[in-house]
Amino acid sequence: TKAVMAANTNPNVEIRIFTVEIRNVSVQRNEAVRHTRYENLFFFDADIRVPHPFWIRNVLRSHQHRSAAVSSCRFRPSEKHAVAEVYFAILFAFHLIMRRINPYAIGAMILTSREMFDRVGGFETDIVVNEDANFVKRIARIGRFVVLCDCCLISARRFLRGGFLKTGLMYVRIF
């Protein structure tokens, strides 16, 4: 594992880039947490964009105000595409419905604390698909899972390339 400090113009944000030789998202996320000293942990996929500079602060406040052990958020496509808008609206509704029955979140944005991360032992490295949902579900067994209304932007490229129906059915099968 190699860690490098990234160039950054914001003195309130520390960015470190890690190189992990093992190609496994769970291993990589666990390694990143091992190198951080902060209590609040945001896990973002590479295709996520936050909509404004204060988004992270606002989401963290909502997470804490609602006494959440783990949170996810609402997603909107970063591309202008009507079908993608509908898909992500359905995904948000699905998360809201399932949050108490069978907590489920995609790994595009997960927020939790180091304490919760440690209590469940981090991400399970032997799970190669849906490891993010597994992580959320294990934390939700011991604390509150919240789906925040704050939106972050996610690329719809998987759907645009693979087709909405085919990709959507693949996600339903994984669930």
Coordinates of C-alpha atoms in Angstrom, one line a residue:
T1 CA 0.0 0.0 0.0
K2 CA 1.3 3.4 -0.9
A3 CA -0.2 6.7 0.3
V4 CA 0.3 10.0 -1.4
M5 CA -1.0 13.4 -0.3
A6 CA -3.0 15.0 -3.2
A7 CA -2.7 18.6 -4.2
N8 CA -5.6 20.5 -2.6
T9 CA -6.5 24.1 -2.4
N10 CA -9.0 23.8 0.4
P11 CA -7.2 24.0 3.9
N12 CA -10.3 22.3 5.5
V13 CA -10.1 19.2 3.4
E14 CA -7.3 16.6 3.6
I15 CA -7.1 14.4 0.5
R16 CA -4.9 11.3 0.4
I17 CA -4.6 8.9 -2.5
F18 CA -3.9 5.2 -1.7
T19 CA -2.7 2.6 -4.0
V20 CA -3.7 -0.9 -3.0
E21 CA -2.3 -3.8 -5.1
I22 CA -5.4 -6.0 -4.5
R23 CA -8.3 -5.4 -6.9
N24 CA -11.1 -5.7 -4.4
V25 CA -13.3 -2.8 -3.4
S26 CA -13.8 -4.1 0.1
V27 CA -10.1 -4.5 0.6
Q28 CA -9.5 -1.0 -0.8
R29 CA -12.1 0.7 1.4
N30 CA -10.9 -1.2 4.5
E31 CA -7.3 0.0 3.8
A32 CA -8.4 3.6 3.3
V33 CA -10.1 3.5 6.8
R34 CA -7.0 2.0 8.3
H35 CA -5.1 5.1 7.1
T36 CA -7.5 7.7 8.3
R37 CA -7.8 9.4 11.7
Y38 CA -11.3 10.8 11.3
E39 CA -14.4 9.6 13.0
N40 CA -16.9 10.2 10.1
L41 CA -16.4 8.0 7.1
F42 CA -17.9 8.8 3.7
F43 CA -17.6 6.1 1.0
F44 CA -18.0 7.4 -2.5
D45 CA -17.8 5.6 -5.9
A46 CA -15.6 7.3 -8.5
D47 CA -18.5 8.5 -10.6
I48 CA -20.1 10.5 -7.8
R49 CA -20.2 14.3 -7.7
V50 CA -21.4 16.4 -4.9
P51 CA -23.7 19.2 -6.1
H52 CA -22.2 22.1 -4.0
P53 CA -19.3 22.9 -1.7
F54 CA -21.4 22.6 1.5
W55 CA -23.1 19.3 0.6
I56 CA -20.8 17.1 2.7
R57 CA -21.3 19.3 5.8
N58 CA -25.1 19.3 5.3
V59 CA -25.3 15.6 4.8
L60 CA -23.1 14.9 7.9
R61 CA -25.4 17.2 10.0
S62 CA -28.5 15.4 8.7
H63 CA -26.9 12.1 9.5
Q64 CA -26.0 13.2 13.0
H65 CA -29.3 15.0 13.7
R66 CA -31.3 11.8 12.8
S67 CA -29.0 9.7 15.0
A68 CA -28.1 7.4 12.1
A69 CA -25.6 4.6 12.4
V70 CA -25.3 4.5 8.6
S71 CA -26.8 6.6 5.9
S72 CA -27.1 6.8 2.2
C73 CA -28.7 9.5 0.1
R74 CA -30.8 10.2 -2.9
F75 CA -29.1 10.1 -6.3
R76 CA -29.7 12.1 -9.5
P77 CA -28.0 11.4 -12.8
S78 CA -25.2 13.8 -13.7
E79 CA -26.2 13.5 -17.3
K80 CA -29.4 15.1 -18.6
H81 CA -31.5 12.0 -19.3
A82 CA -35.2 11.5 -18.6
V83 CA -35.1 7.7 -18.2
A84 CA -32.2 8.0 -15.8
E85 CA -34.1 10.6 -13.7
V86 CA -37.0 8.1 -13.5
Y87 CA -34.7 5.2 -12.6
F88 CA -33.0 7.1 -9.8
A89 CA -36.4 8.3 -8.5
I90 CA -37.5 4.6 -8.3
L91 CA -34.3 3.7 -6.6
F92 CA -34.9 6.4 -4.0
A93 CA -38.4 5.1 -3.4
F94 CA -37.1 1.6 -3.1
H95 CA -34.5 2.6 -0.5
L96 CA -37.2 4.4 1.5
I97 CA -39.5 1.4 1.4
M98 CA -36.8 -1.1 2.2
R99 CA -35.0 0.9 4.9
R100 CA -36.9 -0.8 7.8
I101 CA -37.7 -4.1 6.1
N102 CA -34.4 -5.1 4.6
P103 CA -31.9 -2.1 4.7
Y104 CA -30.3 -1.7 1.3
A105 CA -28.0 0.9 -0.2
I106 CA -25.6 1.0 -3.1
G107 CA -22.0 1.9 -2.4
A108 CA -22.1 5.1 -4.4
M109 CA -22.5 7.0 -1.1
I110 CA -22.4 5.5 2.3
L111 CA -21.8 7.5 5.5
T112 CA -21.0 6.0 8.9
S113 CA -18.7 6.4 11.8
R114 CA -15.4 4.7 12.5
E115 CA -17.1 3.1 15.6
M116 CA -19.8 1.5 13.5
F117 CA -17.2 0.4 10.9
D118 CA -15.1 -1.2 13.6
R119 CA -18.1 -2.9 15.3
V120 CA -19.0 -4.7 12.1
G121 CA -15.4 -5.4 11.1
G122 CA -15.5 -3.2 8.0
F123 CA -16.4 -4.5 4.5
E124 CA -16.3 -8.2 4.0
T125 CA -13.5 -8.9 1.6
D126 CA -14.8 -12.3 0.4
I127 CA -18.0 -10.7 -1.0
V128 CA -17.3 -9.4 -4.6
V129 CA -20.8 -8.2 -5.5
N130 CA -23.1 -6.2 -3.3
E131 CA -20.5 -5.9 -0.6
D132 CA -21.8 -2.3 0.0
A133 CA -25.4 -3.5 0.7
N134 CA -24.0 -6.2 3.0
F135 CA -22.0 -3.6 5.0
V136 CA -25.1 -1.4 5.4
K137 CA -27.2 -4.3 6.4
R138 CA -24.8 -5.4 9.1
I139 CA -24.6 -1.9 10.6
A140 CA -28.4 -1.5 10.4
R141 CA -28.7 -4.5 12.7
I142 CA -27.1 -2.6 15.5
G143 CA -28.1 1.0 14.6
R144 CA -30.4 3.2 12.6
F145 CA -30.2 3.2 8.8
V146 CA -31.3 6.5 7.2
V147 CA -31.9 7.4 3.6
L148 CA -31.2 11.2 3.3
C149 CA -33.2 13.3 0.9
D150 CA -30.0 15.3 0.0
C151 CA -29.1 14.4 -3.6
C152 CA -25.6 13.7 -5.0
L153 CA -25.0 13.2 -8.7
I154 CA -24.1 9.8 -10.1
S155 CA -23.2 8.9 -13.6
A156 CA -25.8 7.0 -15.6
R157 CA -23.1 5.6 -18.0
R158 CA -23.7 2.0 -16.9
F159 CA -27.3 2.3 -17.9
L160 CA -26.7 4.3 -21.0
R161 CA -24.1 1.8 -22.2
G162 CA -25.8 -1.4 -21.1
G163 CA -29.4 -0.4 -21.4
F164 CA -31.7 0.6 -18.6
L165 CA -33.8 -2.6 -18.6
K166 CA -30.9 -5.0 -18.8
T167 CA -28.9 -3.1 -16.2
G168 CA -31.9 -2.6 -13.9
L169 CA -32.8 -6.3 -14.1
M170 CA -29.2 -7.2 -13.2
Y171 CA -29.4 -5.0 -10.1
V172 CA -32.8 -6.6 -9.1
R173 CA -31.2 -10.1 -9.5
I174 CA -28.2 -9.0 -7.3
F175 CA -30.6 -7.7 -4.7

